[in-house]
């Protein structure tokens, strides 16, 4: 029985887990959960995820939710398969945890509101709030200046090796650039180099049809 990934086509955390599954070379079945129709609030879904959120995975009866917890589970279950998301060294792993959680506060926090505004207009015919977009854009570009400084000294966010800390950025970063027109790398050559490598990964190219087929 292949692993089942319950997600919504426009959920960045769900797309992240699909991306990680490709990175780890783990076969899976994508199960679409229609959030606008409230499918994530139905009793059968709540039974697996009491918070009623995606992503949720069913790995032959073992249920997990929360994207970063799922990522660690997959990396530890398949330590010698595909991309290693966490280093074995304790201190290097701590740096990955630090950068991964920092992404929530300094990147996801400002990137997702921009995408919400774009998606609300596209899929739900709701008016975009330009103030929300501009404020979030201002904040995320300021954070990119910090990223530029970090990436000017090393290839990836935690050193010379690709880790989960880099990969977690892909779903939001790619869509900010391609769909929202936010040039994250403008005037930041090291950020641009980093983004180019990440968004051109084969794993992300395999994930793109999940949302592009609905766009």
PDB file of C-alpha atoms in Angstrom:
ATOM      1  CA  UNK A   1       0.000   0.000   0.000  1.00  0.00           C
ATOM      2  CA  UNK A   2       1.508   3.329  -1.064  1.00  0.00           C
ATOM      3  CA  UNK A   3       1.634   6.281   1.257  1.00  0.00           C
ATOM      4  CA  UNK A   4      -1.339   8.642   0.950  1.00  0.00           C
ATOM      5  CA  UNK A   5      -0.796  12.381   1.114  1.00  0.00           C
ATOM      6  CA  UNK A   6      -3.919  14.398   1.855  1.00  0.00           C
ATOM      7  CA  UNK A   7      -3.566  17.938   0.595  1.00  0.00           C
ATOM      8  CA  UNK A   8      -5.147  20.842  -1.230  1.00  0.00           C
ATOM      9  CA  UNK A   9      -3.686  21.862  -4.568  1.00  0.00           C
ATOM     10  CA  UNK A  10      -2.825  25.354  -3.353  1.00  0.00           C
ATOM     11  CA  UNK A  11      -1.547  24.512   0.130  1.00  0.00           C
ATOM     12  CA  UNK A  12       2.160  25.342   0.353  1.00  0.00           C
ATOM     13  CA  UNK A  13       2.760  22.899   3.257  1.00  0.00           C
ATOM     14  CA  UNK A  14       1.009  20.099   1.344  1.00  0.00           C
ATOM     15  CA  UNK A  15       3.017  20.862  -1.798  1.00  0.00           C
ATOM     16  CA  UNK A  16       6.146  20.816   0.366  1.00  0.00           C
ATOM     17  CA  UNK A  17       5.450  17.262   1.519  1.00  0.00           C
ATOM     18  CA  UNK A  18       4.800  16.159  -2.062  1.00  0.00           C
ATOM     19  CA  UNK A  19       8.148  17.725  -2.950  1.00  0.00           C
ATOM     20  CA  UNK A  20       9.902  15.952  -0.076  1.00  0.00           C
ATOM     21  CA  UNK A  21       8.381  12.611  -1.032  1.00  0.00           C
ATOM     22  CA  UNK A  22       9.855  13.041  -4.509  1.00  0.00           C
ATOM     23  CA  UNK A  23      13.192  14.046  -2.974  1.00  0.00           C
ATOM     24  CA  UNK A  24      13.134  10.901  -0.833  1.00  0.00           C
ATOM     25  CA  UNK A  25      11.985   8.794  -3.806  1.00  0.00           C
ATOM     26  CA  UNK A  26       8.935   7.528  -1.921  1.00  0.00           C
ATOM     27  CA  UNK A  27       5.908   6.566  -4.061  1.00  0.00           C
ATOM     28  CA  UNK A  28       2.697   8.200  -2.883  1.00  0.00           C
ATOM     29  CA  UNK A  29      -0.912   8.883  -3.772  1.00  0.00           C
ATOM     30  CA  UNK A  30      -2.103  12.486  -3.717  1.00  0.00           C
ATOM     31  CA  UNK A  31      -5.588  12.710  -2.193  1.00  0.00           C
ATOM     32  CA  UNK A  32      -7.200  16.069  -2.909  1.00  0.00           C
ATOM     33  CA  UNK A  33      -9.039  17.631   0.042  1.00  0.00           C
ATOM     34  CA  UNK A  34     -11.340  20.413  -1.141  1.00  0.00           C
ATOM     35  CA  UNK A  35     -10.842  23.060   1.528  1.00  0.00           C
ATOM     36  CA  UNK A  36     -13.341  25.597   0.089  1.00  0.00           C
ATOM     37  CA  UNK A  37     -16.022  22.877   0.316  1.00  0.00           C
ATOM     38  CA  UNK A  38     -15.070  22.102   3.904  1.00  0.00           C
ATOM     39  CA  UNK A  39     -13.876  18.554   3.323  1.00  0.00           C
ATOM     40  CA  UNK A  40     -11.132  19.101   5.914  1.00  0.00           C
ATOM     41  CA  UNK A  41     -13.820  19.604   8.574  1.00  0.00           C
ATOM     42  CA  UNK A  42     -15.684  16.366   7.927  1.00  0.00           C
ATOM     43  CA  UNK A  43     -15.636  13.788  10.748  1.00  0.00           C
ATOM     44  CA  UNK A  44     -13.667  11.244   8.722  1.00  0.00           C
ATOM     45  CA  UNK A  45     -10.892  13.775   8.130  1.00  0.00           C
ATOM     46  CA  UNK A  46     -10.932  15.154  11.677  1.00  0.00           C
ATOM     47  CA  UNK A  47     -10.469  11.564  12.890  1.00  0.00           C
ATOM     48  CA  UNK A  48      -6.984  11.656  11.342  1.00  0.00           C
ATOM     49  CA  UNK A  49      -6.165  15.309  11.961  1.00  0.00           C
ATOM     50  CA  UNK A  50      -8.073  16.908  14.836  1.00  0.00           C
ATOM     51  CA  UNK A  51      -7.006  20.372  13.669  1.00  0.00           C
ATOM     52  CA  UNK A  52      -8.642  19.842  10.279  1.00  0.00           C
ATOM     53  CA  UNK A  53      -5.609  20.891   8.254  1.00  0.00           C
ATOM     54  CA  UNK A  54      -3.468  19.667   5.392  1.00  0.00           C
ATOM     55  CA  UNK A  55      -1.057  18.053   4.870  1.00  0.00           C
ATOM     56  CA  UNK A  56      -1.815  14.767   6.561  1.00  0.00           C
ATOM     57  CA  UNK A  57      -0.194  11.484   5.586  1.00  0.00           C
ATOM     58  CA  UNK A  58      -1.371   7.917   5.996  1.00  0.00           C
ATOM     59  CA  UNK A  59       1.666   5.650   5.835  1.00  0.00           C
ATOM     60  CA  UNK A  60       0.057   2.199   5.884  1.00  0.00           C
ATOM     61  CA  UNK A  61      -2.050   3.137   8.881  1.00  0.00           C
ATOM     62  CA  UNK A  62       0.442   5.439  10.582  1.00  0.00           C
ATOM     63  CA  UNK A  63      -1.048   8.933  10.574  1.00  0.00           C
ATOM     64  CA  UNK A  64       1.052  12.087  10.729  1.00  0.00           C
ATOM     65  CA  UNK A  65       0.298  15.764  10.350  1.00  0.00           C
ATOM     66  CA  UNK A  66       2.341  18.997  10.607  1.00  0.00           C
ATOM     67  CA  UNK A  67       4.663  19.372   7.633  1.00  0.00           C
ATOM     68  CA  UNK A  68       7.954  19.707   9.504  1.00  0.00           C
ATOM     69  CA  UNK A  69       7.188  16.687  11.669  1.00  0.00           C
ATOM     70  CA  UNK A  70       6.312  14.718   8.541  1.00  0.00           C
ATOM     71  CA  UNK A  71       9.594  15.789   6.932  1.00  0.00           C
ATOM     72  CA  UNK A  72      11.642  14.518   9.872  1.00  0.00           C
ATOM     73  CA  UNK A  73       9.686  11.265   9.940  1.00  0.00           C
ATOM     74  CA  UNK A  74      10.315  10.623   6.239  1.00  0.00           C
ATOM     75  CA  UNK A  75      13.994  11.478   6.498  1.00  0.00           C
ATOM     76  CA  UNK A  76      14.497   9.120   9.428  1.00  0.00           C
ATOM     77  CA  UNK A  77      12.458   6.336   7.853  1.00  0.00           C
ATOM     78  CA  UNK A  78      14.467   6.500   4.616  1.00  0.00           C
ATOM     79  CA  UNK A  79      17.961   7.536   5.800  1.00  0.00           C
ATOM     80  CA  UNK A  80      19.792   6.047   2.822  1.00  0.00           C
ATOM     81  CA  UNK A  81      17.251   6.899   0.146  1.00  0.00           C
ATOM     82  CA  UNK A  82      17.053  10.081  -1.902  1.00  0.00           C
ATOM     83  CA  UNK A  83      18.051  13.454  -0.491  1.00  0.00           C
ATOM     84  CA  UNK A  84      19.202  13.584   3.130  1.00  0.00           C
ATOM     85  CA  UNK A  85      17.198  16.392   4.704  1.00  0.00           C
ATOM     86  CA  UNK A  86      18.915  16.478   8.093  1.00  0.00           C
ATOM     87  CA  UNK A  87      22.650  16.040   8.776  1.00  0.00           C
ATOM     88  CA  UNK A  88      23.771  13.283  11.127  1.00  0.00           C
ATOM     89  CA  UNK A  89      25.951  15.655  13.149  1.00  0.00           C
ATOM     90  CA  UNK A  90      24.070  17.061  16.160  1.00  0.00           C
ATOM     91  CA  UNK A  91      25.202  20.663  15.813  1.00  0.00           C
ATOM     92  CA  UNK A  92      24.635  20.743  12.042  1.00  0.00           C
ATOM     93  CA  UNK A  93      21.175  19.286  12.595  1.00  0.00           C
ATOM     94  CA  UNK A  94      20.485  21.988  15.171  1.00  0.00           C
ATOM     95  CA  UNK A  95      21.396  24.626  12.593  1.00  0.00           C
ATOM     96  CA  UNK A  96      18.927  23.068  10.149  1.00  0.00           C
ATOM     97  CA  UNK A  97      16.189  23.125  12.785  1.00  0.00           C
ATOM     98  CA  UNK A  98      16.975  26.766  13.535  1.00  0.00           C
ATOM     99  CA  UNK A  99      16.848  27.815   9.886  1.00  0.00           C
ATOM    100  CA  UNK A 100      13.768  25.724   9.176  1.00  0.00           C
ATOM    101  CA  UNK A 101      11.776  27.301  11.981  1.00  0.00           C
ATOM    102  CA  UNK A 102      13.145  30.744  11.121  1.00  0.00           C
ATOM    103  CA  UNK A 103      11.584  30.276   7.682  1.00  0.00           C
ATOM    104  CA  UNK A 104       8.155  30.357   9.307  1.00  0.00           C
ATOM    105  CA  UNK A 105       8.816  33.704  10.974  1.00  0.00           C
ATOM    106  CA  UNK A 106      10.829  35.439   8.299  1.00  0.00           C
ATOM    107  CA  UNK A 107       9.666  34.038   4.957  1.00  0.00           C
ATOM    108  CA  UNK A 108       6.422  32.064   5.089  1.00  0.00           C
ATOM    109  CA  UNK A 109       4.881  34.702   7.363  1.00  0.00           C
ATOM    110  CA  UNK A 110       5.120  37.371   4.672  1.00  0.00           C
ATOM    111  CA  UNK A 111       5.062  35.272   1.521  1.00  0.00           C
ATOM    112  CA  UNK A 112       1.797  33.451   2.118  1.00  0.00           C
ATOM    113  CA  UNK A 113      -0.383  36.587   2.575  1.00  0.00           C
ATOM    114  CA  UNK A 114       0.760  37.734  -0.872  1.00  0.00           C
ATOM    115  CA  UNK A 115      -0.196  34.392  -2.405  1.00  0.00           C
ATOM    116  CA  UNK A 116      -3.533  34.414  -0.581  1.00  0.00           C
ATOM    117  CA  UNK A 117      -4.396  37.756  -2.152  1.00  0.00           C
ATOM    118  CA  UNK A 118      -3.460  36.516  -5.626  1.00  0.00           C
ATOM    119  CA  UNK A 119      -5.347  33.236  -5.184  1.00  0.00           C
ATOM    120  CA  UNK A 120      -8.412  34.909  -3.674  1.00  0.00           C
ATOM    121  CA  UNK A 121      -8.760  37.010  -6.803  1.00  0.00           C
ATOM    122  CA  UNK A 122      -8.068  34.150  -9.195  1.00  0.00           C
ATOM    123  CA  UNK A 123     -10.136  31.383  -7.667  1.00  0.00           C
ATOM    124  CA  UNK A 124     -12.782  33.112  -5.573  1.00  0.00           C
ATOM    125  CA  UNK A 125     -13.251  36.417  -7.450  1.00  0.00           C
ATOM    126  CA  UNK A 126     -12.464  38.378  -4.293  1.00  0.00           C
ATOM    127  CA  UNK A 127     -10.938  41.823  -4.422  1.00  0.00           C
ATOM    128  CA  UNK A 128      -7.230  42.041  -3.731  1.00  0.00           C
ATOM    129  CA  UNK A 129      -6.146  44.334  -0.915  1.00  0.00           C
ATOM    130  CA  UNK A 130      -3.171  46.248  -2.366  1.00  0.00           C
ATOM    131  CA  UNK A 131      -2.120  47.455   1.091  1.00  0.00           C
ATOM    132  CA  UNK A 132      -1.802  43.884   2.333  1.00  0.00           C
ATOM    133  CA  UNK A 133       0.261  42.917  -0.691  1.00  0.00           C
ATOM    134  CA  UNK A 134       2.561  45.930  -0.543  1.00  0.00           C
ATOM    135  CA  UNK A 135       3.207  45.656   3.181  1.00  0.00           C
ATOM    136  CA  UNK A 136       3.966  41.933   2.960  1.00  0.00           C
ATOM    137  CA  UNK A 137       6.154  42.507  -0.092  1.00  0.00           C
ATOM    138  CA  UNK A 138       8.107  45.221   1.716  1.00  0.00           C
ATOM    139  CA  UNK A 139       8.690  42.909   4.668  1.00  0.00           C
ATOM    140  CA  UNK A 140       9.715  39.846   2.686  1.00  0.00           C
ATOM    141  CA  UNK A 141      12.157  41.806   0.524  1.00  0.00           C
ATOM    142  CA  UNK A 142      13.773  43.180   3.680  1.00  0.00           C
ATOM    143  CA  UNK A 143      14.218  39.592   4.842  1.00  0.00           C
ATOM    144  CA  UNK A 144      15.769  38.723   1.478  1.00  0.00           C
ATOM    145  CA  UNK A 145      18.508  41.241   2.244  1.00  0.00           C
ATOM    146  CA  UNK A 146      19.371  39.125   5.291  1.00  0.00           C
ATOM    147  CA  UNK A 147      19.293  35.989   3.153  1.00  0.00           C
ATOM    148  CA  UNK A 148      21.663  37.650   0.704  1.00  0.00           C
ATOM    149  CA  UNK A 149      24.160  38.256   3.479  1.00  0.00           C
ATOM    150  CA  UNK A 150      23.934  34.636   4.664  1.00  0.00           C
ATOM    151  CA  UNK A 151      24.196  33.200   1.150  1.00  0.00           C
ATOM    152  CA  UNK A 152      27.134  35.434   0.244  1.00  0.00           C
ATOM    153  CA  UNK A 153      29.197  33.415   2.728  1.00  0.00           C
ATOM    154  CA  UNK A 154      28.000  29.894   1.973  1.00  0.00           C
ATOM    155  CA  UNK A 155      26.166  27.934  -0.689  1.00  0.00           C
ATOM    156  CA  UNK A 156      23.071  27.111   1.351  1.00  0.00           C
ATOM    157  CA  UNK A 157      21.347  28.498   4.427  1.00  0.00           C
ATOM    158  CA  UNK A 158      23.174  26.275   6.907  1.00  0.00           C
ATOM    159  CA  UNK A 159      26.452  25.656   5.080  1.00  0.00           C
ATOM    160  CA  UNK A 160      27.686  23.901   1.975  1.00  0.00           C
ATOM    161  CA  UNK A 161      25.059  21.140   1.911  1.00  0.00           C
ATOM    162  CA  UNK A 162      21.440  21.285   0.796  1.00  0.00           C
ATOM    163  CA  UNK A 163      19.039  20.548   3.670  1.00  0.00           C
ATOM    164  CA  UNK A 164      15.393  20.833   4.623  1.00  0.00           C
ATOM    165  CA  UNK A 165      16.099  24.443   5.604  1.00  0.00           C
ATOM    166  CA  UNK A 166      16.492  25.293   1.920  1.00  0.00           C
ATOM    167  CA  UNK A 167      13.817  22.981   0.541  1.00  0.00           C
ATOM    168  CA  UNK A 168      11.029  24.376   2.753  1.00  0.00           C
ATOM    169  CA  UNK A 169      11.242  27.649   0.824  1.00  0.00           C
ATOM    170  CA  UNK A 170      10.499  26.190  -2.609  1.00  0.00           C
ATOM    171  CA  UNK A 171       6.672  26.110  -2.807  1.00  0.00           C
ATOM    172  CA  UNK A 172       6.182  29.699  -1.632  1.00  0.00           C
ATOM    173  CA  UNK A 173       9.267  31.163  -3.324  1.00  0.00           C
ATOM    174  CA  UNK A 174       8.495  29.646  -6.710  1.00  0.00           C
ATOM    175  CA  UNK A 175       4.913  30.842  -6.693  1.00  0.00           C
ATOM    176  CA  UNK A 176       5.789  34.310  -5.422  1.00  0.00           C
ATOM    177  CA  UNK A 177       8.085  34.772  -8.407  1.00  0.00           C
ATOM    178  CA  UNK A 178       5.971  33.065 -11.070  1.00  0.00           C
ATOM    179  CA  UNK A 179       2.436  33.948 -10.001  1.00  0.00           C
ATOM    180  CA  UNK A 180       2.696  37.056  -7.835  1.00  0.00           C
ATOM    181  CA  UNK A 181       5.550  38.731  -9.713  1.00  0.00           C
ATOM    182  CA  UNK A 182       7.689  39.291  -6.622  1.00  0.00           C
ATOM    183  CA  UNK A 183      11.325  39.454  -7.690  1.00  0.00           C
ATOM    184  CA  UNK A 184      12.980  38.004  -4.608  1.00  0.00           C
ATOM    185  CA  UNK A 185      16.417  37.963  -6.207  1.00  0.00           C
ATOM    186  CA  UNK A 186      16.500  41.482  -7.649  1.00  0.00           C
ATOM    187  CA  UNK A 187      19.793  43.054  -6.635  1.00  0.00           C
ATOM    188  CA  UNK A 188      20.623  39.945  -4.624  1.00  0.00           C
ATOM    189  CA  UNK A 189      22.820  37.701  -6.790  1.00  0.00           C
ATOM    190  CA  UNK A 190      23.337  35.051  -4.145  1.00  0.00           C
ATOM    191  CA  UNK A 191      19.634  34.797  -3.384  1.00  0.00           C
ATOM    192  CA  UNK A 192      18.988  34.500  -7.121  1.00  0.00           C
ATOM    193  CA  UNK A 193      21.587  31.737  -7.485  1.00  0.00           C
ATOM    194  CA  UNK A 194      20.043  29.867  -4.562  1.00  0.00           C
ATOM    195  CA  UNK A 195      16.483  30.273  -5.839  1.00  0.00           C
ATOM    196  CA  UNK A 196      17.413  29.173  -9.346  1.00  0.00           C
ATOM    197  CA  UNK A 197      18.895  25.949  -8.042  1.00  0.00           C
ATOM    198  CA  UNK A 198      15.984  25.224  -5.738  1.00  0.00           C
ATOM    199  CA  UNK A 199      13.129  25.946  -8.115  1.00  0.00           C
ATOM    200  CA  UNK A 200      14.745  23.995 -10.949  1.00  0.00           C
ATOM    201  CA  UNK A 201      15.003  20.818  -8.897  1.00  0.00           C
ATOM    202  CA  UNK A 202      13.453  17.789 -10.578  1.00  0.00           C
ATOM    203  CA  UNK A 203      11.306  17.140  -7.515  1.00  0.00           C
ATOM    204  CA  UNK A 204       9.610  20.548  -7.802  1.00  0.00           C
ATOM    205  CA  UNK A 205       9.026  20.116 -11.507  1.00  0.00           C
ATOM    206  CA  UNK A 206       7.132  16.915 -10.639  1.00  0.00           C
ATOM    207  CA  UNK A 207       5.014  18.740  -8.059  1.00  0.00           C
ATOM    208  CA  UNK A 208       4.053  21.692 -10.234  1.00  0.00           C
ATOM    209  CA  UNK A 209       1.266  19.867 -12.126  1.00  0.00           C
ATOM    210  CA  UNK A 210      -0.643  19.466  -8.842  1.00  0.00           C
ATOM    211  CA  UNK A 211      -1.458  23.184  -8.787  1.00  0.00           C
ATOM    212  CA  UNK A 212      -0.839  24.161 -12.392  1.00  0.00           C
ATOM    213  CA  UNK A 213      -3.564  21.819 -13.593  1.00  0.00           C
ATOM    214  CA  UNK A 214      -5.956  23.831 -11.440  1.00  0.00           C
ATOM    215  CA  UNK A 215      -4.645  27.310 -12.179  1.00  0.00           C
TER     216      UNK A 215
END
